[in-house]
């Protein structure tokens, strides 16, 4: 394959970001000859993005680092409809107030990854409610609806999979791809945006946008998607048994975020270095060639570098020190999650299994019993041998702290007050 002329496509390919593109050769020429704007849309369905959104965020970061202008499109309008892509059932409708609260939470993360401003390559944040809220239905249908083929729309995965499973697809959701295509047209007209990027599940929506712009304005714009990202074992990125791996620290403490990446599967370490850190390809290749390097040490580097971008160097290094103290020195780490329990409750003692369950280290009392019976429960780094053993204030240190451990990776501090 002939090497790309543009720095962005070369780096994006080397890092594993490229899955599909509408016209790769022409896009390469465009990106190698002029500063270009590209956007990715983020609907406001939750008060934070999670780790599954990092591919898109890091792609925008790389785009800016290569001398281009990223556009963050907030879905203040499209969230009112709900993207059916990858969903087995209709999304619950979200009211305007909740959408705004969610948007305010999501906005916080981008300034950590992108430089915003008025310069030619400075990022901008735009809300698609600015044009979608004012659409008049009949004029919109006449001007744009006529450019969409129902036959073709039925062939896209977001629609086809729902229909094949005989799962309801509302007319509201069916309109989502039309509205997203219109977003691209509006961004092209307002900001000369010529590239939409997104996950592979957005391919149909993106292609609709490139087609609409060609049909209405006789201009070529481009679409590029990233691969569907799962771990080597097939787990979806950004989700754990305990829930989403949120990027906002008010929903997930930095230590937990660091720990999520520390637990990366061995086979994913170097792939994640390429996708989620600023390490150069040469640096990553060099790490990969060092046969004597301990994989667990690399995971700590990976977790720290990813955490620096999201939470800053201070929080990332603090999480690293806490982890090393907790796992390697056996002492209490200052960044471990902490809960408070009234000292009165410890007068008669709390059964160990109940304490683990109340602390949130297990999903049920039965799971807590099994954990302890199998030797996976510890108090102050000491194995608990009986699930009904009473835990009292005598188990606390001089500061009134008790450390609970569920297996090797989940730890929590109880503050007795």
Short mmCIF file of C-alpha atoms in Angstrom, two decimals:
data_model
loop_
_atom_site.label_atom_id
_atom_site.label_comp_id
_atom_site.label_asym_id
_atom_site.label_seq_id
_atom_site.Cartn_x
_atom_site.Cartn_y
_atom_site.Cartn_z
CA UNK A 1 0.00 0.00 0.00
CA UNK A 2 1.30 3.49 -0.89
CA UNK A 3 2.06 5.48 2.30
CA UNK A 4 -0.39 8.25 3.12
CA UNK A 5 0.69 11.80 2.32
CA UNK A 6 -1.10 13.29 5.32
CA UNK A 7 0.38 13.01 8.80
CA UNK A 8 -3.04 12.39 10.32
CA UNK A 9 -3.90 9.34 8.22
CA UNK A 10 -0.38 7.92 8.67
CA UNK A 11 -0.62 8.22 12.45
CA UNK A 12 -4.26 7.11 12.58
CA UNK A 13 -3.41 3.97 10.61
CA UNK A 14 -0.33 3.18 12.71
CA UNK A 15 -2.32 3.57 15.91
CA UNK A 16 -5.25 1.42 14.77
CA UNK A 17 -7.93 4.07 14.37
CA UNK A 18 -8.98 3.47 10.75
CA UNK A 19 -11.77 1.04 9.85
CA UNK A 20 -13.69 2.50 6.88
CA UNK A 21 -13.47 5.66 4.79
CA UNK A 22 -15.66 7.00 2.00
CA UNK A 23 -12.83 8.08 -0.32
CA UNK A 24 -9.48 7.53 1.36
CA UNK A 25 -7.30 8.77 -1.53
CA UNK A 26 -9.11 12.09 -1.90
CA UNK A 27 -9.27 12.58 1.85
CA UNK A 28 -5.52 12.00 2.03
CA UNK A 29 -4.94 14.72 -0.58
CA UNK A 30 -7.26 17.13 1.26
CA UNK A 31 -5.58 16.58 4.64
CA UNK A 32 -2.08 16.86 3.19
CA UNK A 33 -2.75 20.15 1.39
CA UNK A 34 -4.92 22.24 3.72
CA UNK A 35 -6.07 22.65 7.31
CA UNK A 36 -9.37 20.79 7.57
CA UNK A 37 -12.22 20.63 10.07
CA UNK A 38 -13.65 17.31 11.29
CA UNK A 39 -16.36 16.54 13.79
CA UNK A 40 -17.58 13.76 16.04
CA UNK A 41 -20.99 13.91 17.69
CA UNK A 42 -21.72 13.07 21.32
CA UNK A 43 -25.31 12.64 22.45
CA UNK A 44 -26.17 13.67 26.00
CA UNK A 45 -27.66 10.43 27.33
CA UNK A 46 -25.71 10.42 30.63
CA UNK A 47 -23.99 13.04 32.83
CA UNK A 48 -20.55 11.83 31.70
CA UNK A 49 -18.90 9.98 28.87
CA UNK A 50 -17.26 6.66 29.72
CA UNK A 51 -14.08 4.91 28.64
CA UNK A 52 -15.84 3.57 25.55
CA UNK A 53 -15.83 7.15 24.18
CA UNK A 54 -12.06 7.49 24.51
CA UNK A 55 -11.39 6.23 20.98
CA UNK A 56 -13.39 9.14 19.57
CA UNK A 57 -11.86 11.66 21.98
CA UNK A 58 -8.31 10.51 21.26
CA UNK A 59 -9.00 10.57 17.52
CA UNK A 60 -10.02 14.23 17.77
CA UNK A 61 -6.88 14.85 19.86
CA UNK A 62 -4.70 13.24 17.19
CA UNK A 63 -6.48 15.26 14.48
CA UNK A 64 -5.58 18.49 16.28
CA UNK A 65 -2.00 17.37 16.97
CA UNK A 66 -1.61 16.84 13.21
CA UNK A 67 -2.52 20.45 12.46
CA UNK A 68 -6.28 20.27 11.87
CA UNK A 69 -9.37 21.68 13.55
CA UNK A 70 -11.59 19.38 15.66
CA UNK A 71 -15.28 20.10 16.19
CA UNK A 72 -17.03 18.59 19.20
CA UNK A 73 -20.73 18.37 18.33
CA UNK A 74 -22.96 18.15 21.39
CA UNK A 75 -26.22 16.39 20.63
CA UNK A 76 -28.61 18.74 22.36
CA UNK A 77 -31.05 18.11 19.52
CA UNK A 78 -30.36 14.50 18.49
CA UNK A 79 -30.55 13.29 22.12
CA UNK A 80 -34.26 14.10 21.98
CA UNK A 81 -34.63 11.35 19.36
CA UNK A 82 -32.11 8.71 20.43
CA UNK A 83 -29.70 6.86 18.17
CA UNK A 84 -30.98 3.31 17.49
CA UNK A 85 -27.49 2.12 16.41
CA UNK A 86 -26.46 -0.92 18.43
CA UNK A 87 -29.61 -0.79 20.57
CA UNK A 88 -32.06 -3.65 20.96
CA UNK A 89 -34.90 -1.49 22.19
CA UNK A 90 -36.12 2.10 22.04
CA UNK A 91 -34.18 4.56 24.20
CA UNK A 92 -36.14 6.26 26.94
CA UNK A 93 -36.99 9.84 26.05
CA UNK A 94 -34.99 12.43 28.00
CA UNK A 95 -36.47 15.81 28.97
CA UNK A 96 -34.78 19.12 28.15
CA UNK A 97 -33.56 19.77 31.70
CA UNK A 98 -31.85 16.38 31.96
CA UNK A 99 -30.28 16.82 28.53
CA UNK A 100 -28.80 20.15 29.67
CA UNK A 101 -27.50 18.66 32.94
CA UNK A 102 -25.92 15.79 31.02
CA UNK A 103 -24.40 18.18 28.50
CA UNK A 104 -22.85 20.28 31.26
CA UNK A 105 -21.25 17.16 32.71
CA UNK A 106 -19.94 15.92 29.36
CA UNK A 107 -18.45 19.29 28.37
CA UNK A 108 -15.99 19.18 31.29
CA UNK A 109 -13.93 16.36 29.84
CA UNK A 110 -12.97 17.82 26.47
CA UNK A 111 -10.76 20.67 27.70
CA UNK A 112 -8.42 18.01 29.12
CA UNK A 113 -7.83 16.52 25.68
CA UNK A 114 -8.27 19.42 23.25
CA UNK A 115 -7.12 23.03 23.02
CA UNK A 116 -10.11 25.32 22.51
CA UNK A 117 -9.95 28.84 21.11
CA UNK A 118 -10.30 31.01 18.03
CA UNK A 119 -7.19 29.87 16.14
CA UNK A 120 -7.26 27.94 12.85
CA UNK A 121 -6.59 24.60 14.58
CA UNK A 122 -8.28 25.36 17.92
CA UNK A 123 -11.18 23.10 18.82
CA UNK A 124 -14.74 24.40 18.96
CA UNK A 125 -17.81 22.98 20.67
CA UNK A 126 -21.18 23.28 18.94
CA UNK A 127 -24.70 22.22 19.92
CA UNK A 128 -26.87 20.77 17.14
CA UNK A 129 -29.96 22.04 18.94
CA UNK A 130 -28.97 25.43 17.46
CA UNK A 131 -30.45 24.34 14.12
CA UNK A 132 -32.50 21.21 14.89
CA UNK A 133 -34.83 22.91 17.36
CA UNK A 134 -35.99 25.37 14.69
CA UNK A 135 -36.76 22.87 11.92
CA UNK A 136 -40.20 23.19 10.33
CA UNK A 137 -41.47 19.73 9.49
CA UNK A 138 -43.07 20.20 6.07
CA UNK A 139 -40.31 22.42 4.60
CA UNK A 140 -37.68 20.03 5.99
CA UNK A 141 -39.36 17.05 4.33
CA UNK A 142 -39.62 18.87 1.01
CA UNK A 143 -36.04 20.12 1.05
CA UNK A 144 -34.25 17.08 2.47
CA UNK A 145 -36.55 14.09 2.94
CA UNK A 146 -36.76 13.57 -0.81
CA UNK A 147 -33.02 12.78 -0.92
CA UNK A 148 -33.33 9.69 1.30
CA UNK A 149 -34.25 6.27 -0.04
CA UNK A 150 -36.30 4.11 2.33
CA UNK A 151 -34.98 1.05 0.51
CA UNK A 152 -31.42 2.03 1.33
CA UNK A 153 -32.20 3.09 4.91
CA UNK A 154 -33.68 -0.35 5.56
CA UNK A 155 -30.35 -1.89 4.56
CA UNK A 156 -28.34 -0.18 7.32
CA UNK A 157 -27.43 -2.32 10.31
CA UNK A 158 -29.08 -0.03 12.87
CA UNK A 159 -32.41 -0.71 11.15
CA UNK A 160 -31.88 -4.16 9.66
CA UNK A 161 -30.85 -5.83 12.92
CA UNK A 162 -33.86 -4.48 14.80
CA UNK A 163 -36.26 -5.65 12.11
CA UNK A 164 -34.60 -9.06 11.79
CA UNK A 165 -35.08 -9.62 15.52
CA UNK A 166 -38.66 -8.37 15.28
CA UNK A 167 -37.84 -5.65 17.82
CA UNK A 168 -39.78 -2.41 17.68
CA UNK A 169 -38.17 0.47 15.79
CA UNK A 170 -40.18 3.64 16.22
CA UNK A 171 -40.65 6.21 13.47
CA UNK A 172 -38.91 8.68 15.81
CA UNK A 173 -35.74 6.55 15.86
CA UNK A 174 -35.98 5.89 12.13
CA UNK A 175 -35.56 9.64 11.62
CA UNK A 176 -32.28 9.73 13.53
CA UNK A 177 -30.11 8.97 10.50
CA UNK A 178 -31.81 11.76 8.53
CA UNK A 179 -31.20 14.24 11.32
CA UNK A 180 -27.56 13.21 11.73
CA UNK A 181 -27.03 13.55 7.99
CA UNK A 182 -28.50 17.05 8.22
CA UNK A 183 -26.01 17.83 11.03
CA UNK A 184 -23.15 17.15 8.64
CA UNK A 185 -24.69 19.39 5.98
CA UNK A 186 -25.17 22.22 8.50
CA UNK A 187 -21.60 21.92 9.78
CA UNK A 188 -20.30 21.97 6.21
CA UNK A 189 -22.29 25.11 5.44
CA UNK A 190 -21.59 26.92 8.72
CA UNK A 191 -17.99 25.81 9.43
CA UNK A 192 -16.71 24.31 6.17
CA UNK A 193 -16.47 20.96 7.95
CA UNK A 194 -15.50 18.29 5.43
CA UNK A 195 -15.03 15.19 7.56
CA UNK A 196 -17.23 13.30 10.00
CA UNK A 197 -15.63 10.62 12.15
CA UNK A 198 -17.14 8.07 14.51
CA UNK A 199 -17.38 4.45 15.52
CA UNK A 200 -18.06 1.71 13.01
CA UNK A 201 -21.69 1.55 14.15
CA UNK A 202 -22.12 5.07 12.71
CA UNK A 203 -21.12 4.15 9.16
CA UNK A 204 -24.64 4.27 7.76
CA UNK A 205 -25.40 7.61 9.42
CA UNK A 206 -22.11 9.08 8.18
CA UNK A 207 -22.60 7.90 4.60
CA UNK A 208 -26.06 9.47 4.61
CA UNK A 209 -24.43 12.77 5.52
CA UNK A 210 -21.87 12.62 2.73
CA UNK A 211 -24.61 11.73 0.24
CA UNK A 212 -26.92 14.52 1.40
CA UNK A 213 -24.19 17.15 1.05
CA UNK A 214 -23.36 15.90 -2.44
CA UNK A 215 -27.01 15.94 -3.52
CA UNK A 216 -27.93 19.33 -2.05
CA UNK A 217 -24.71 21.36 -2.41
CA UNK A 218 -22.82 19.38 -5.08
CA UNK A 219 -19.81 19.12 -2.74
CA UNK A 220 -17.79 16.11 -1.64
CA UNK A 221 -17.31 15.58 2.08
CA UNK A 222 -15.83 12.54 3.76
CA UNK A 223 -16.56 9.95 6.42
CA UNK A 224 -14.14 7.88 8.48
CA UNK A 225 -14.93 5.26 11.11
CA UNK A 226 -12.92 3.53 13.81
CA UNK A 227 -13.11 -0.20 14.54
CA UNK A 228 -15.55 -1.50 17.13
CA UNK A 229 -13.35 -1.70 20.20
CA UNK A 230 -13.54 -4.69 22.51
CA UNK A 231 -10.95 -6.28 24.75
CA UNK A 232 -9.14 -9.40 23.56
CA UNK A 233 -11.60 -11.53 25.51
CA UNK A 234 -14.53 -9.85 23.75
CA UNK A 235 -15.65 -7.53 26.56
CA UNK A 236 -17.10 -4.18 25.51
CA UNK A 237 -14.86 -1.24 26.36
CA UNK A 238 -15.90 1.10 29.14
CA UNK A 239 -18.06 -1.37 31.05
CA UNK A 240 -17.34 -3.50 34.10
CA UNK A 241 -19.40 -5.75 36.34
CA UNK A 242 -19.78 -2.72 38.63
CA UNK A 243 -20.99 -0.41 35.85
CA UNK A 244 -19.60 2.18 33.45
CA UNK A 245 -16.02 3.46 33.67
CA UNK A 246 -16.93 7.13 33.79
CA UNK A 247 -14.51 9.88 32.76
CA UNK A 248 -15.83 12.44 35.26
CA UNK A 249 -14.25 12.01 38.67
CA UNK A 250 -17.46 12.86 40.54
CA UNK A 251 -18.89 9.60 39.15
CA UNK A 252 -15.72 7.50 39.31
CA UNK A 253 -12.71 8.38 41.53
CA UNK A 254 -9.34 8.66 39.73
CA UNK A 255 -8.00 5.66 41.63
CA UNK A 256 -10.77 3.42 40.26
CA UNK A 257 -10.15 4.80 36.78
CA UNK A 258 -6.43 4.05 37.10
CA UNK A 259 -7.21 0.56 38.38
CA UNK A 260 -9.46 -0.18 35.39
CA UNK A 261 -6.55 0.38 33.02
CA UNK A 262 -4.11 -1.42 35.33
CA UNK A 263 -6.30 -4.48 34.87
CA UNK A 264 -5.89 -4.41 31.07
CA UNK A 265 -5.56 -7.87 29.55
CA UNK A 266 -2.00 -8.77 28.55
CA UNK A 267 -2.89 -9.02 24.86
CA UNK A 268 -4.31 -5.47 24.82
CA UNK A 269 -1.46 -3.55 26.47
CA UNK A 270 0.37 -2.32 23.37
CA UNK A 271 -2.85 -1.77 21.41
CA UNK A 272 -4.06 0.50 24.21
CA UNK A 273 -0.71 2.31 24.32
CA UNK A 274 -1.28 3.21 20.65
CA UNK A 275 -4.90 4.26 21.06
CA UNK A 276 -5.00 5.96 24.44
CA UNK A 277 -1.61 7.54 25.17
CA UNK A 278 0.60 10.19 23.61
CA UNK A 279 3.57 7.82 23.45
CA UNK A 280 5.05 7.89 19.96
CA UNK A 281 4.91 4.78 17.79
CA UNK A 282 8.71 4.51 18.12
CA UNK A 283 8.44 4.59 21.93
CA UNK A 284 5.75 1.91 21.90
CA UNK A 285 7.70 -0.28 19.46
CA UNK A 286 10.74 0.07 21.68
CA UNK A 287 8.74 -1.04 24.75
CA UNK A 288 7.37 -3.99 22.79
CA UNK A 289 10.87 -5.13 21.83
CA UNK A 290 12.16 -5.11 25.41
CA UNK A 291 11.74 -8.80 26.16
CA UNK A 292 12.83 -8.42 29.78
CA UNK A 293 10.11 -5.92 30.67
CA UNK A 294 7.55 -7.14 33.20
CA UNK A 295 4.05 -6.92 31.69
CA UNK A 296 2.65 -5.73 35.02
CA UNK A 297 5.09 -2.82 35.07
CA UNK A 298 3.92 -1.89 31.56
CA UNK A 299 0.32 -1.98 32.75
CA UNK A 300 1.17 0.48 35.52
CA UNK A 301 2.79 2.81 32.97
CA UNK A 302 -0.25 2.44 30.70
CA UNK A 303 -2.72 3.17 33.51
CA UNK A 304 -0.73 6.18 34.68
CA UNK A 305 -0.38 7.70 31.20
CA UNK A 306 -4.07 7.26 30.41
CA UNK A 307 -5.03 8.69 33.81
CA UNK A 308 -2.78 11.72 33.34
CA UNK A 309 -4.80 12.78 30.32
CA UNK A 310 -8.14 12.34 32.05
CA UNK A 311 -7.38 13.43 35.63
CA UNK A 312 -3.99 15.16 35.55
CA UNK A 313 -0.50 14.09 36.59
CA UNK A 314 -1.06 14.63 40.31
CA UNK A 315 -4.08 12.33 40.51
CA UNK A 316 -2.48 9.72 38.22
CA UNK A 317 0.75 9.55 40.21
CA UNK A 318 -1.19 9.48 43.46
CA UNK A 319 -3.20 6.50 42.17
CA UNK A 320 0.04 4.76 41.18
CA UNK A 321 1.54 5.29 44.65
CA UNK A 322 -1.65 4.12 46.34
CA UNK A 323 -1.72 0.97 44.22
CA UNK A 324 1.93 0.20 44.92
CA UNK A 325 1.41 0.75 48.65
CA UNK A 326 -1.72 -1.38 48.66
CA UNK A 327 -0.51 -4.27 46.54
CA UNK A 328 3.25 -4.29 47.09
CA UNK A 329 3.74 -2.90 50.60
CA UNK A 330 0.51 -4.13 52.12
CA UNK A 331 -0.31 -0.77 53.73
CA UNK A 332 -3.38 1.46 53.44
CA UNK A 333 -3.36 3.53 50.25
CA UNK A 334 -4.56 7.11 50.69
CA UNK A 335 -6.56 7.12 47.44
CA UNK A 336 -8.55 3.95 48.14
CA UNK A 337 -12.33 4.48 48.13
CA UNK A 338 -13.67 5.18 51.60
CA UNK A 339 -17.03 4.81 53.33
CA UNK A 340 -18.07 5.83 56.83
CA UNK A 341 -19.95 3.59 59.31
CA UNK A 342 -21.23 4.70 62.72
CA UNK A 343 -19.12 3.28 65.56
CA UNK A 344 -22.30 2.29 67.45
CA UNK A 345 -22.89 -0.44 64.89
CA UNK A 346 -19.55 -2.00 65.77
CA UNK A 347 -20.43 -2.38 69.47
CA UNK A 348 -21.95 -5.80 68.92
CA UNK A 349 -19.83 -6.49 65.86
CA UNK A 350 -20.85 -6.76 62.21
CA UNK A 351 -20.61 -10.18 60.49
CA UNK A 352 -17.78 -10.11 57.97
CA UNK A 353 -19.95 -11.17 55.02
CA UNK A 354 -22.46 -8.41 55.81
CA UNK A 355 -19.71 -5.79 56.00
CA UNK A 356 -18.37 -6.78 52.58
CA UNK A 357 -21.85 -6.57 51.09
CA UNK A 358 -22.68 -3.22 52.72
CA UNK A 359 -19.34 -1.82 51.54
CA UNK A 360 -20.27 -2.65 47.95
CA UNK A 361 -17.46 -5.14 47.39
CA UNK A 362 -19.98 -7.86 46.51
CA UNK A 363 -23.37 -7.83 44.83
CA UNK A 364 -25.08 -9.87 47.57
CA UNK A 365 -24.59 -11.40 50.98
CA UNK A 366 -24.36 -14.82 49.35
CA UNK A 367 -21.55 -13.66 47.10
CA UNK A 368 -19.77 -12.25 50.15
CA UNK A 369 -20.06 -15.59 51.95
CA UNK A 370 -18.62 -17.44 48.96
CA UNK A 371 -15.79 -14.91 48.66
CA UNK A 372 -14.75 -15.44 52.27
CA UNK A 373 -15.16 -19.23 52.15
CA UNK A 374 -12.84 -19.34 49.14
CA UNK A 375 -10.17 -17.30 50.92
CA UNK A 376 -10.72 -14.13 48.88
CA UNK A 377 -11.80 -11.85 51.73
CA UNK A 378 -9.27 -9.94 53.81
CA UNK A 379 -9.42 -7.43 56.63
CA UNK A 380 -6.31 -5.30 57.08
CA UNK A 381 -4.49 -7.63 54.65
CA UNK A 382 -5.30 -10.71 56.76
CA UNK A 383 -7.44 -13.54 55.40
CA UNK A 384 -10.84 -13.98 57.04
CA UNK A 385 -11.56 -17.66 57.66
CA UNK A 386 -15.20 -17.47 58.77
CA UNK A 387 -17.85 -15.48 56.95
CA UNK A 388 -19.74 -14.79 60.19
CA UNK A 389 -16.70 -13.53 62.09
CA UNK A 390 -17.68 -10.37 63.97
CA UNK A 391 -15.81 -7.23 62.95
CA UNK A 392 -15.58 -4.67 65.75
CA UNK A 393 -13.86 -1.38 66.48
CA UNK A 394 -10.92 -3.45 67.72
CA UNK A 395 -10.15 -4.25 64.06
CA UNK A 396 -9.52 -0.56 63.31
CA UNK A 397 -6.13 1.14 63.42
CA UNK A 398 -5.33 4.20 65.55
CA UNK A 399 -7.08 6.43 62.99
CA UNK A 400 -10.29 4.40 63.12
CA UNK A 401 -9.71 2.79 59.71
CA UNK A 402 -10.41 -0.76 58.55
CA UNK A 403 -9.22 -2.00 55.18
CA UNK A 404 -11.39 -4.54 53.31
CA UNK A 405 -10.03 -6.50 50.33
CA UNK A 406 -12.05 -8.64 47.92
CA UNK A 407 -9.52 -10.65 45.98
CA UNK A 408 -6.33 -8.97 44.82
CA UNK A 409 -7.80 -6.00 42.96
CA UNK A 410 -10.72 -4.57 44.95
CA UNK A 411 -9.99 -2.65 48.13
CA UNK A 412 -11.90 -0.22 50.33
CA UNK A 413 -11.36 1.71 53.56
CA UNK A 414 -14.01 1.90 56.30
CA UNK A 415 -13.83 4.97 58.52
CA UNK A 416 -15.43 4.34 61.91
CA UNK A 417 -17.04 7.48 63.36
#
